[in-house]
CSV table of C-alpha atoms in Angstrom, one decimal:
chain,number,residue,atom,x,y,z
A,1,GLN,CA,-24.3,-33.4,-98.5
A,2,LYS,CA,-21.0,-33.2,-95.8
A,3,GLN,CA,-23.7,-32.1,-93.5
A,4,ILE,CA,-26.0,-35.8,-94.2
A,5,ASN,CA,-22.9,-37.5,-94.1
A,6,LYS,CA,-21.3,-35.7,-90.9
A,7,SER,CA,-24.5,-36.4,-88.8
A,8,GLY,CA,-24.2,-40.3,-90.7
A,9,LYS,CA,-21.6,-40.7,-88.9
A,10,ARG,CA,-22.2,-39.7,-85.4
A,11,PHE,CA,-25.3,-41.6,-85.6
A,12,ARG,CA,-23.0,-45.0,-86.8
A,13,ASP,CA,-20.9,-44.5,-83.7
A,14,SER,CA,-23.6,-43.4,-81.5
A,15,ILE,CA,-23.3,-40.2,-80.5
A,16,PRO,CA,-25.7,-38.1,-82.3
A,17,GLU,CA,-26.6,-34.6,-81.8
A,18,ASP,CA,-30.0,-33.3,-81.2
A,19,ASP,CA,-29.8,-31.7,-85.3
A,20,ASP,CA,-28.8,-35.0,-86.5
A,21,TYR,CA,-32.5,-36.3,-85.9
A,22,ASP,CA,-33.8,-33.3,-88.0
A,23,ILE,CA,-31.0,-33.1,-90.4
A,24,LEU,CA,-32.4,-36.5,-91.3
A,25,GLU,CA,-35.7,-35.9,-91.6
A,26,GLN,CA,-35.0,-33.1,-93.5
A,27,PHE,CA,-32.7,-35.9,-95.7
A,28,LYS,CA,-36.0,-38.8,-96.2
A,29,LYS,CA,-38.3,-36.1,-97.2
A,30,SER,CA,-35.8,-35.4,-99.6
A,31,TYR,CA,-36.6,-38.7,-101.4
A,32,ASP,CA,-40.8,-38.1,-100.9
A,33,GLU,CA,-40.7,-36.5,-104.6
A,34,VAL,CA,-38.8,-39.4,-106.1
A,35,LEU,CA,-40.7,-42.3,-103.9
A,36,ILE,CA,-43.6,-40.9,-105.5
A,37,GLU,CA,-42.8,-40.4,-108.8
A,38,TYR,CA,-41.4,-43.8,-109.7
A,39,SER,CA,-43.6,-45.7,-107.8
A,40,SER,CA,-46.3,-44.0,-110.8
A,41,LYS,CA,-43.9,-44.4,-113.2
A,42,ILE,CA,-44.2,-48.4,-112.2
A,43,SER,CA,-47.0,-48.5,-111.9
A,44,LYS,CA,-47.8,-47.6,-115.0
A,45,LEU,CA,-45.4,-49.5,-116.6
A,46,LEU,CA,-46.4,-52.7,-115.3
A,47,SER,CA,-50.3,-51.9,-115.7
A,48,SER,CA,-49.6,-51.3,-119.3
A,49,GLU,CA,-48.6,-54.5,-119.6
A,50,LYS,CA,-51.8,-56.0,-118.1
A,51,PHE,CA,-49.6,-57.5,-115.1
A,52,SER,CA,-52.1,-58.2,-111.8
A,53,PHE,CA,-49.8,-56.7,-108.9
A,54,VAL,CA,-50.1,-55.1,-106.2
A,55,MET,CA,-47.3,-51.8,-105.5
A,56,VAL,CA,-46.9,-50.5,-101.9
A,57,GLY,CA,-44.1,-47.3,-101.6
A,58,ARG,CA,-42.2,-46.6,-98.2
A,59,LEU,CA,-39.5,-44.3,-97.0
A,60,LYS,CA,-37.5,-45.9,-94.5
A,61,ARG,CA,-38.3,-45.8,-90.5
A,62,THR,CA,-35.7,-43.4,-88.7
A,63,SER,CA,-34.6,-46.0,-85.8
A,64,SER,CA,-34.2,-48.6,-89.3
A,65,ILE,CA,-31.7,-46.0,-91.0
A,66,ILE,CA,-29.7,-45.7,-88.0
A,67,ARG,CA,-29.7,-49.6,-87.1
A,68,LYS,CA,-28.4,-49.8,-91.0
A,69,LEU,CA,-25.3,-47.5,-90.2
A,70,GLN,CA,-24.6,-49.1,-87.1
A,71,ARG,CA,-23.9,-52.4,-88.7
A,72,PRO,CA,-20.3,-54.0,-88.4
A,73,ASN,CA,-20.5,-54.6,-92.1
A,74,ASN,CA,-22.1,-51.2,-92.9
A,75,HIS,CA,-19.4,-49.1,-91.6
A,76,GLY,CA,-17.9,-47.0,-94.3
A,77,MET,CA,-21.5,-46.4,-96.1
A,78,ASP,CA,-22.1,-42.8,-96.1
A,79,LEU,CA,-25.8,-41.9,-95.8
A,80,THR,CA,-26.1,-40.2,-98.8
A,81,ARG,CA,-25.3,-43.0,-100.4
A,82,MET,CA,-27.7,-45.9,-98.6
A,83,SER,CA,-30.1,-47.2,-101.7
A,84,ASP,CA,-33.0,-48.2,-99.7
A,85,ILE,CA,-34.2,-44.8,-98.2
A,86,SER,CA,-37.3,-45.0,-100.6
A,87,GLY,CA,-38.8,-48.0,-101.6
A,88,THR,CA,-41.5,-49.1,-103.7
A,89,ARG,CA,-42.6,-53.2,-103.3
A,90,ILE,CA,-44.2,-55.5,-105.9
A,91,ILE,CA,-46.3,-58.6,-105.3
A,92,VAL,CA,-46.7,-60.9,-108.1
A,93,GLU,CA,-48.2,-64.5,-107.8
A,94,ASN,CA,-45.4,-66.8,-109.1
A,95,ILE,CA,-41.6,-66.3,-109.6
A,96,LEU,CA,-42.5,-66.5,-113.6
A,97,ILE,CA,-44.6,-63.1,-113.3
A,98,GLN,CA,-42.0,-61.8,-111.4
A,99,ASN,CA,-39.3,-62.8,-114.2
A,100,GLU,CA,-41.2,-60.8,-116.6
A,101,VAL,CA,-41.6,-58.0,-114.2
A,102,ILE,CA,-37.7,-57.7,-113.0
A,103,ASN,CA,-37.4,-57.1,-116.7
A,104,LYS,CA,-39.2,-55.2,-117.8
A,105,ILE,CA,-38.2,-52.2,-114.9
A,106,LYS,CA,-34.3,-53.5,-115.7
A,107,GLU,CA,-35.4,-52.3,-119.6
A,108,ASN,CA,-37.5,-49.5,-118.7
A,109,PHE,CA,-35.1,-47.3,-115.8
A,110,SER,CA,-31.3,-47.0,-115.1
A,111,LEU,CA,-30.4,-50.1,-112.8
A,112,GLU,CA,-27.7,-49.1,-110.9
A,113,ARG,CA,-27.2,-53.1,-108.9
A,114,GLU,CA,-29.4,-56.2,-108.3
A,115,TYR,CA,-29.7,-58.5,-105.3
A,116,ASP,CA,-31.5,-61.7,-106.0
A,117,TYR,CA,-31.9,-63.4,-103.0
A,118,ARG,CA,-34.1,-66.3,-104.1
A,119,LYS,CA,-31.3,-69.1,-104.1
A,120,SER,CA,-30.0,-67.7,-101.1
A,121,GLU,CA,-29.0,-69.8,-98.1
A,122,LYS,CA,-31.7,-67.0,-96.1
A,123,ASN,CA,-34.8,-68.0,-95.4
A,124,TYR,CA,-35.7,-64.6,-96.8
A,125,LYS,CA,-36.4,-64.8,-100.6
A,126,SER,CA,-36.8,-61.8,-102.7
A,127,VAL,CA,-35.3,-59.3,-105.8
A,128,HIS,CA,-34.3,-56.0,-104.8
A,129,LEU,CA,-33.5,-53.8,-107.7
A,130,ILE,CA,-31.8,-50.4,-107.0
A,131,ILE,CA,-32.4,-47.4,-110.0
A,132,LYS,CA,-31.0,-44.2,-109.3
A,133,ALA,CA,-33.3,-41.3,-110.0
A,134,GLN,CA,-32.1,-38.1,-112.7
A,135,THR,CA,-31.7,-36.6,-109.0
A,136,ASN,CA,-29.1,-39.1,-108.1
A,137,LYS,CA,-31.0,-40.4,-105.5
A,138,PHE,CA,-31.9,-44.0,-104.7
A,139,LEU,CA,-35.1,-45.7,-105.3
A,140,GLU,CA,-34.9,-49.4,-103.8
A,141,ILE,CA,-38.0,-51.6,-105.5
A,142,GLN,CA,-38.3,-54.6,-104.1
A,143,ILE,CA,-40.1,-57.4,-106.2
A,144,ARG,CA,-41.8,-60.5,-104.1
A,145,THR,CA,-44.1,-64.1,-104.9
A,146,LEU,CA,-47.3,-63.9,-102.7
A,147,ALA,CA,-44.7,-67.1,-101.0
A,148,GLN,CA,-42.2,-64.7,-100.8
A,149,GLN,CA,-44.8,-62.1,-98.8
A,150,THR,CA,-45.7,-64.3,-96.7
A,151,TRP,CA,-42.5,-65.5,-95.4
A,152,ALA,CA,-42.2,-61.6,-94.7
A,153,ASP,CA,-45.0,-61.1,-93.3
A,154,GLU,CA,-44.9,-63.8,-91.0
A,155,SER,CA,-41.5,-63.1,-90.1
A,156,GLU,CA,-42.1,-59.5,-89.1
A,157,GLU,CA,-44.2,-60.7,-86.5
A,158,PHE,CA,-41.3,-61.7,-84.7
A,159,GLY,CA,-39.8,-58.6,-84.0
A,160,GLU,CA,-37.9,-56.3,-87.0
A,161,HIS,CA,-34.6,-58.2,-86.6
A,162,ALA,CA,-36.3,-61.7,-87.8
A,163,LYS,CA,-35.2,-61.2,-91.0
A,164,GLN,CA,-31.6,-60.9,-89.9
A,165,GLY,CA,-31.7,-63.5,-88.3
A,166,PHE,CA,-32.2,-62.7,-84.2
A,167,TYR,CA,-34.6,-64.9,-83.2
A,168,SER,CA,-35.6,-67.9,-80.8
A,169,GLU,CA,-34.3,-71.3,-81.5
A,170,GLN,CA,-38.2,-72.2,-81.8
A,171,VAL,CA,-38.9,-69.3,-83.9
A,172,GLY,CA,-36.3,-69.8,-86.3
A,173,GLU,CA,-36.7,-73.6,-86.9
A,174,TYR,CA,-40.5,-72.2,-87.6
A,175,LEU,CA,-39.6,-69.4,-90.1
A,176,SER,CA,-36.4,-72.0,-91.4
A,177,MET,CA,-39.6,-74.4,-92.3
A,178,LEU,CA,-42.1,-71.4,-93.8
A,179,SER,CA,-39.6,-70.6,-95.7
A,180,ASP,CA,-38.9,-74.1,-97.6
A,181,ILE,CA,-42.4,-74.6,-97.8
A,182,LEU,CA,-43.4,-71.9,-99.5
A,183,PHE,CA,-39.6,-72.3,-101.8
A,184,LYS,CA,-41.6,-74.8,-102.6
A,185,ILE,CA,-44.7,-73.6,-103.7
A,186,ASP,CA,-43.2,-71.2,-105.7
A,187,ASN,CA,-40.8,-74.5,-107.2
A,188,LYS,CA,-43.9,-75.8,-108.2
């Protein structure tokens, strides 16, 4: 763990050593089992409750991990404490179902943190639940409506930084207008 965190600090300070990339890749691979196990458990739970949903899982891209470590507001973050290295996204039809899914997950898993971005001033809307696996590794569960997913898909067409507000004024106006429209769709 100390070696992983030292590598993370070197990435944060933009002075990685050659071995740091291998250490980071091995650390990411250690999340494979957590991702598969918990995605399966969540899928079985939601299916047994007769929810209609789409679910996808992923490990965070190496470049995204490094960028996150380098953000000024994450300066003190240890790599081993990063909560979104593995994640699964659940897409449901509307906010009512989204709330039901959130409650089911909270009832059945050990919740570490919850981030509700639905009423945020930002264009990005979603709910993120962080659960802690028995291995002390985290899994981020993003629960989005179809409208919220539409905005996320559209924003990614403008590059990975668009969700964080790095885009031209014209793109910003478009994404803001789209976010407002989709928010209204979600809220009838």
